[in-house]
Tab-separated table of C-alpha atoms in Angstrom:
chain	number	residue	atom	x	y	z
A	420	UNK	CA	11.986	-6.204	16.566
A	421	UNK	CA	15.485	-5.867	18.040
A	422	UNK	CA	17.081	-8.177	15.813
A	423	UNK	CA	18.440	-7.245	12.248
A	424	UNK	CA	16.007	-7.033	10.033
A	425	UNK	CA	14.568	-9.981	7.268
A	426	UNK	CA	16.698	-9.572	3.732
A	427	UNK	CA	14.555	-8.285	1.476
A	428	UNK	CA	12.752	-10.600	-1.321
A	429	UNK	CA	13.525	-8.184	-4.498
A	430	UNK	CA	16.976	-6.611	-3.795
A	431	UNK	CA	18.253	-3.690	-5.436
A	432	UNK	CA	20.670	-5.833	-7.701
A	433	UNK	CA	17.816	-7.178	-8.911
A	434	UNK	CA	14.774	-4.331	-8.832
A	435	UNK	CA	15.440	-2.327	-12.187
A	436	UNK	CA	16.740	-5.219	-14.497
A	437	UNK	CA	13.629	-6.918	-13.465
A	438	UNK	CA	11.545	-4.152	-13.134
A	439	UNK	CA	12.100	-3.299	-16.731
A	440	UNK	CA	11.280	-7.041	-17.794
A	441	UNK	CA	8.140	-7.254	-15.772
A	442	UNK	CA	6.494	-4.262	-17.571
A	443	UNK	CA	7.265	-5.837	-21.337
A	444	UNK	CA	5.858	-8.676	-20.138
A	445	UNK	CA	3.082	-7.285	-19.036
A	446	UNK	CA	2.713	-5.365	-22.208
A	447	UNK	CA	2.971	-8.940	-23.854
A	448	UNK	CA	0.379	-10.074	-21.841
A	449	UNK	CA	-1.841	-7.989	-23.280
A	450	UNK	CA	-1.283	-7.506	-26.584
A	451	UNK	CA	-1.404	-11.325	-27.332
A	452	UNK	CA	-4.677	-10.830	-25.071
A	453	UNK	CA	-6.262	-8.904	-27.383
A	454	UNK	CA	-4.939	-10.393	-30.885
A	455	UNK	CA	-6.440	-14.018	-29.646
A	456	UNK	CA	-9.768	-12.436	-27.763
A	457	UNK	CA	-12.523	-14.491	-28.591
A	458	UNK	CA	-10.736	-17.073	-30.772
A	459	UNK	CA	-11.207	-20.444	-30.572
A	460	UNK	CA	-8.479	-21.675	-32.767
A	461	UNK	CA	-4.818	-21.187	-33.885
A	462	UNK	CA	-2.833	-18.394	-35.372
A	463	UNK	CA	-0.452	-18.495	-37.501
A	464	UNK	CA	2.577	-18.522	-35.331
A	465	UNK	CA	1.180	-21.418	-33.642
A	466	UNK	CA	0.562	-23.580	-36.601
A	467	UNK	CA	4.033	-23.477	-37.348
A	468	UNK	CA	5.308	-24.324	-34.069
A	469	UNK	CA	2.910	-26.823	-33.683
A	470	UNK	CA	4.292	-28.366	-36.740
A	471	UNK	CA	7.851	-28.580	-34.938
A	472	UNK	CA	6.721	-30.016	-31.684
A	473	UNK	CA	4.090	-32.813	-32.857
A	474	UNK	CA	4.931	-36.151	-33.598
A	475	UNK	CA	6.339	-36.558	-30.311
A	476	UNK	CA	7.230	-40.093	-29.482
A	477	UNK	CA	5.661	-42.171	-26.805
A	478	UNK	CA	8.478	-42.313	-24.384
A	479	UNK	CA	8.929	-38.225	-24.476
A	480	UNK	CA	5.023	-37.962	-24.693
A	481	UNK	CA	5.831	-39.479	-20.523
A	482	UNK	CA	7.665	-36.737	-19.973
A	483	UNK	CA	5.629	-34.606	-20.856
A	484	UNK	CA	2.355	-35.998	-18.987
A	485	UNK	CA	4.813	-36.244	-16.081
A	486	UNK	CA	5.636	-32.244	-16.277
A	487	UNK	CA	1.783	-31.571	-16.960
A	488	UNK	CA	1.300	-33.184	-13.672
A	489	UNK	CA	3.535	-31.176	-12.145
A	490	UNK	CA	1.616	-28.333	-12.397
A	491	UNK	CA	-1.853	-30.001	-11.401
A	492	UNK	CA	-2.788	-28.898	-7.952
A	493	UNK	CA	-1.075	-32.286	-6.270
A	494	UNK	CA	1.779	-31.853	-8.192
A	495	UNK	CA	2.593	-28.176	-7.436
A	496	UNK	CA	1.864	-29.009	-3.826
A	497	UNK	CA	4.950	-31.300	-3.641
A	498	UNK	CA	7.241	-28.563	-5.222
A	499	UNK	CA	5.970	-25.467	-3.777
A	500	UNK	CA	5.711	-27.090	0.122
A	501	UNK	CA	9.173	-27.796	0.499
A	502	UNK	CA	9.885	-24.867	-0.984
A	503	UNK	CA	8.108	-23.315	1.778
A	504	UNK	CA	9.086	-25.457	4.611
A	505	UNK	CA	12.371	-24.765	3.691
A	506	UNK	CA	11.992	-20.814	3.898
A	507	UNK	CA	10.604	-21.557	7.394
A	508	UNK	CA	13.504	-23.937	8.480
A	509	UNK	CA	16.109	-21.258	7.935
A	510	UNK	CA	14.144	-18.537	9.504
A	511	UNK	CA	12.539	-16.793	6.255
A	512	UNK	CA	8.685	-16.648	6.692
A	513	UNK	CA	9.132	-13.183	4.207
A	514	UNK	CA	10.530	-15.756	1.742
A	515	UNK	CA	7.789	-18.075	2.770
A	516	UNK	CA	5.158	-15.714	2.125
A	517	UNK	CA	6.984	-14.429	-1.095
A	518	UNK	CA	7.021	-18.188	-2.412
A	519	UNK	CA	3.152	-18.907	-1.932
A	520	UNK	CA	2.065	-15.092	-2.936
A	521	UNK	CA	4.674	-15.279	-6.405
A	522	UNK	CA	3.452	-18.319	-7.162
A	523	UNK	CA	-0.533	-18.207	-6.492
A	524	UNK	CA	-0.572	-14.913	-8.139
A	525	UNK	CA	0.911	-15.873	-11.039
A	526	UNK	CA	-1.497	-19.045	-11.283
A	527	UNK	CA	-4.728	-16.690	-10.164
A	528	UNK	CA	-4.194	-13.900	-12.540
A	529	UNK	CA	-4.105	-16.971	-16.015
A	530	UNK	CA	-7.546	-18.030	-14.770
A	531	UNK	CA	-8.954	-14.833	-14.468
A	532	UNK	CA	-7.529	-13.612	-17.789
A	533	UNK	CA	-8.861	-16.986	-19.435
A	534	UNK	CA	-12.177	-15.728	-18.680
A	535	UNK	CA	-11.237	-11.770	-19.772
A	536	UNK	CA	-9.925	-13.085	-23.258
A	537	UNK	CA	-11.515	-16.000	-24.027
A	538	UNK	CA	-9.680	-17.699	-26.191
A	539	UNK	CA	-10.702	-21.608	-26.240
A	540	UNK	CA	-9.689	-24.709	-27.216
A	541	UNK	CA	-11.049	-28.707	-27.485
A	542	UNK	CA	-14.592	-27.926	-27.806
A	543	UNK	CA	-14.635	-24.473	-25.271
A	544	UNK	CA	-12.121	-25.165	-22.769
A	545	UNK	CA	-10.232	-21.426	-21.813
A	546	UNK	CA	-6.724	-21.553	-22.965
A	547	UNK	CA	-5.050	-17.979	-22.951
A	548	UNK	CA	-2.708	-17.711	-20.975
A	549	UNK	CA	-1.677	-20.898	-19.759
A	550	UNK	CA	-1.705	-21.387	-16.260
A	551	UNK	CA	0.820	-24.396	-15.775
A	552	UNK	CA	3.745	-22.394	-17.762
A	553	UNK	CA	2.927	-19.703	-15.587
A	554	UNK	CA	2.996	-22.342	-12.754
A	555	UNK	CA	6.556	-23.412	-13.716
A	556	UNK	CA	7.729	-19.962	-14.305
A	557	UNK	CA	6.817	-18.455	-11.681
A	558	UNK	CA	8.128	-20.998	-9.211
A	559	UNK	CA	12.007	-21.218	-11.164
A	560	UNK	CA	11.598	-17.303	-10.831
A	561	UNK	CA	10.990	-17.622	-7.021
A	562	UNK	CA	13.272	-20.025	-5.929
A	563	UNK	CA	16.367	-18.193	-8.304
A	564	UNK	CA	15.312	-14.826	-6.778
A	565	UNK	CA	15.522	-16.225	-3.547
A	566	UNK	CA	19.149	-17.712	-4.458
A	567	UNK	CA	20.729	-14.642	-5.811
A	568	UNK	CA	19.972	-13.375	-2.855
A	569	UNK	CA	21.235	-15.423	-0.471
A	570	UNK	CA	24.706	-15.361	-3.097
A	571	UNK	CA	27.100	-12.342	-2.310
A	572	UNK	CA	25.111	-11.172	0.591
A	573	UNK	CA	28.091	-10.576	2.023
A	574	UNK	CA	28.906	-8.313	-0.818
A	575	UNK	CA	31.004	-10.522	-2.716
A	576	UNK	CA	29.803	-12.425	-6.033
A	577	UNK	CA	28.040	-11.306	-9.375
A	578	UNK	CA	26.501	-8.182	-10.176
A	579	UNK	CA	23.523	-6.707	-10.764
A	580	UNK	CA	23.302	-7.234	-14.616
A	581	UNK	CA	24.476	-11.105	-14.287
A	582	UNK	CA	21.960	-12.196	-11.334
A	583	UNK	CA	19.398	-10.966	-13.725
A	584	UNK	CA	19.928	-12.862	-16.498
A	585	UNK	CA	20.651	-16.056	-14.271
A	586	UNK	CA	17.050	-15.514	-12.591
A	587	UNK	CA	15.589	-15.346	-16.116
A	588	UNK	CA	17.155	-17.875	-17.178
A	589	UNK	CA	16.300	-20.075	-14.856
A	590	UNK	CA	12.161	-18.576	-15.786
A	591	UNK	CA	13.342	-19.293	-19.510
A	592	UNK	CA	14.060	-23.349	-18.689
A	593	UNK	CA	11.495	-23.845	-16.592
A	594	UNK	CA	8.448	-21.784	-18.823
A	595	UNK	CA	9.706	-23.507	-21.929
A	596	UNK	CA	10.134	-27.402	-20.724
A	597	UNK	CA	6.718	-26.456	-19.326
A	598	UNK	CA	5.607	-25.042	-22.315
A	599	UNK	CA	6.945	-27.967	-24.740
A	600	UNK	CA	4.662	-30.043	-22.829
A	601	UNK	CA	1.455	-28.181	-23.113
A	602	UNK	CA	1.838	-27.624	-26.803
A	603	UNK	CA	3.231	-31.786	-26.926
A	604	UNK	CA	0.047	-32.542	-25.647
A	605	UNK	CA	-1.893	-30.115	-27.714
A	606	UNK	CA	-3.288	-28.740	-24.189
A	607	UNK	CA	-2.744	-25.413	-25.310
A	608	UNK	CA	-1.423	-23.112	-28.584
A	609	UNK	CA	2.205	-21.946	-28.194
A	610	UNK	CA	0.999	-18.406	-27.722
A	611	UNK	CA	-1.271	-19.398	-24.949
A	612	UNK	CA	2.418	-20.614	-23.834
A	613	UNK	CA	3.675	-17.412	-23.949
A	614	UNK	CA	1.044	-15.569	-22.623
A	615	UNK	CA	1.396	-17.869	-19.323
A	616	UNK	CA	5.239	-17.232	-19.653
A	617	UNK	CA	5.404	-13.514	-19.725
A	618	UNK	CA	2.523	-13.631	-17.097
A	619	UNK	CA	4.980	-14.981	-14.415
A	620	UNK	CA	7.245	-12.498	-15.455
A	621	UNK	CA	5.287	-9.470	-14.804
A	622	UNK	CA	3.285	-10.925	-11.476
A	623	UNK	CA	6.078	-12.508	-9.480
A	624	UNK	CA	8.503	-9.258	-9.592
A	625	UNK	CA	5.441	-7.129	-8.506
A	626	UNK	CA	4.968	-9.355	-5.542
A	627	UNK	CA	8.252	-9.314	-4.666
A	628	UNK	CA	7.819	-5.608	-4.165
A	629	UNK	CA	4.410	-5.375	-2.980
A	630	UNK	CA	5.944	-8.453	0.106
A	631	UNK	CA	8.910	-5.951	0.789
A	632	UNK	CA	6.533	-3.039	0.810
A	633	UNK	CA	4.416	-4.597	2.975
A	634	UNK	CA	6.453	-6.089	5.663
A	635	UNK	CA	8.425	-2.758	6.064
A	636	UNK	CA	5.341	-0.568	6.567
A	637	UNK	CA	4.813	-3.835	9.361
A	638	UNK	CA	8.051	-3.218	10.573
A	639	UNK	CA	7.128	1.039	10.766
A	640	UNK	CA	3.978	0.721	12.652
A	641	UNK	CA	4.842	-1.938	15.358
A	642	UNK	CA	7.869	0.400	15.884
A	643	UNK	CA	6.138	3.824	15.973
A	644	UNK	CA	3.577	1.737	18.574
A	645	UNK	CA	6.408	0.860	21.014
A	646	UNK	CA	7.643	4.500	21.170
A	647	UNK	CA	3.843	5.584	22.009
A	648	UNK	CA	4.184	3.326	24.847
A	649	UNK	CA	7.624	4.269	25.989
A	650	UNK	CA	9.212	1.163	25.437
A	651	UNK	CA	11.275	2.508	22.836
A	652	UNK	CA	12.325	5.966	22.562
A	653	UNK	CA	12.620	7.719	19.744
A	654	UNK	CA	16.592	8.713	20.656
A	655	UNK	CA	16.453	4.727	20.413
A	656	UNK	CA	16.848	4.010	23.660
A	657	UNK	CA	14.105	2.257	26.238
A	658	UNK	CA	12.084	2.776	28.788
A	659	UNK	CA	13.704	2.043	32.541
């Protein structure tokens, strides 16, 4: 409590530019949502990409099993751990929390709005939005958050405008290697790709602030408490 406080997750550099993205994507989201509600086949957008991903060869048809693995439950467990243990090691459990939270969120909300749109695939199986892109978005989003952050904390490095567009850029790689692989694999339409894309984008910025949010009003109380008690005082000094 005496210490300086935890950086914060979603830093001001970063809160409108992404702000502003999270709430198209949302709006994405849910459009798509209800254009595909109830369908169980492919729309005309994704015929045509379709038609530019198949015919995959068999050596990048491995890569793309090996990055649909990746975002099977042992798969994201080897990325997101270290991820975590890392944020531990240097003294971030805020980051730590922020990592698991953005990421599980992202993941939770696909399933539940599989069963809200219903869109299927393969005989039934819920495809909209996908959940692995979101997977792989979410965590690229996490990890660059956390590493503009740590960059020009010292108030020296790029602005506002450019750590925004390297964080999404770094969701744009990740949700479209991702992506190539569902649709490669014909595990999901390129607008179920999408969907699990833009997804990422509006959860994991909303966590970010929700985390901060939270760990401040933690911060508030515990203080507040040790002035009731007297071992603070509210001048700021403490009780002798």
């Amino acid at each position: 409590m005496t210490g300086r406080p935890a950086p914060v997750v979603l830093p001001p550099s970063l809160r409108v530019g992404l702000g502003l993205v999270a709430a198209f994507a949302a709006l994405v989201v849910v459009v798509l949502g209800i254009r595909y509600a109830g369908e169980g086949g492919p729309g005309t957008v994704d015929v045509r990409i379709r038609a530019l991903v198949e015919g995959t060869g068999p050596s990048w048809r491995y890569v793309a099993l090996a990055m649909d693995a990746l975002g099977e439950p042992v798969g994201a467990a080897t990325l997101v751990v270290p991820a975590v243990t890392s944020c531990l090691l240097f003294g971030r459990p805020r980051a730590a929390v922020f990592v698991v939270a953005g990421v599980g969120i992202s993941v939770g909300s696909t399933e539940v709005l599989k069963h809200v749109v219903g869109r299927t695939i393969h005989g039934g199986h819920l495809s909209y939005p996908s959940g692995h892109t979101a997977f792989a978005t979410a965590l690229a989003l996490v990890v660059a958050m956390l590493a503009n952050r740590r960059r020009g904390r010292d108030g020296v490095g790029l602005g506002g405008t450019a750590r925004t567009v390297l964080v999404l850029a770094a969701a744009l790689v990740a949700g479209a290697v991702m992506g190539w692989a569902q649709v490669a694999l014909s595990a999901h339409y390129p607008t179920d790709v999408l969907g699990g894309w833009c997804t990422a984008l509006a959860v994991v910025p909303a966590t970010a602030w929700l985390v901060d949010r939270m760990a401040g009003v933690g911060r508030r109380e515990c203080r507040r408490g040790q002035v009731r008690s007297g071992e603070v005082r509210p001048g700021g000094g403490t009780r002798v």
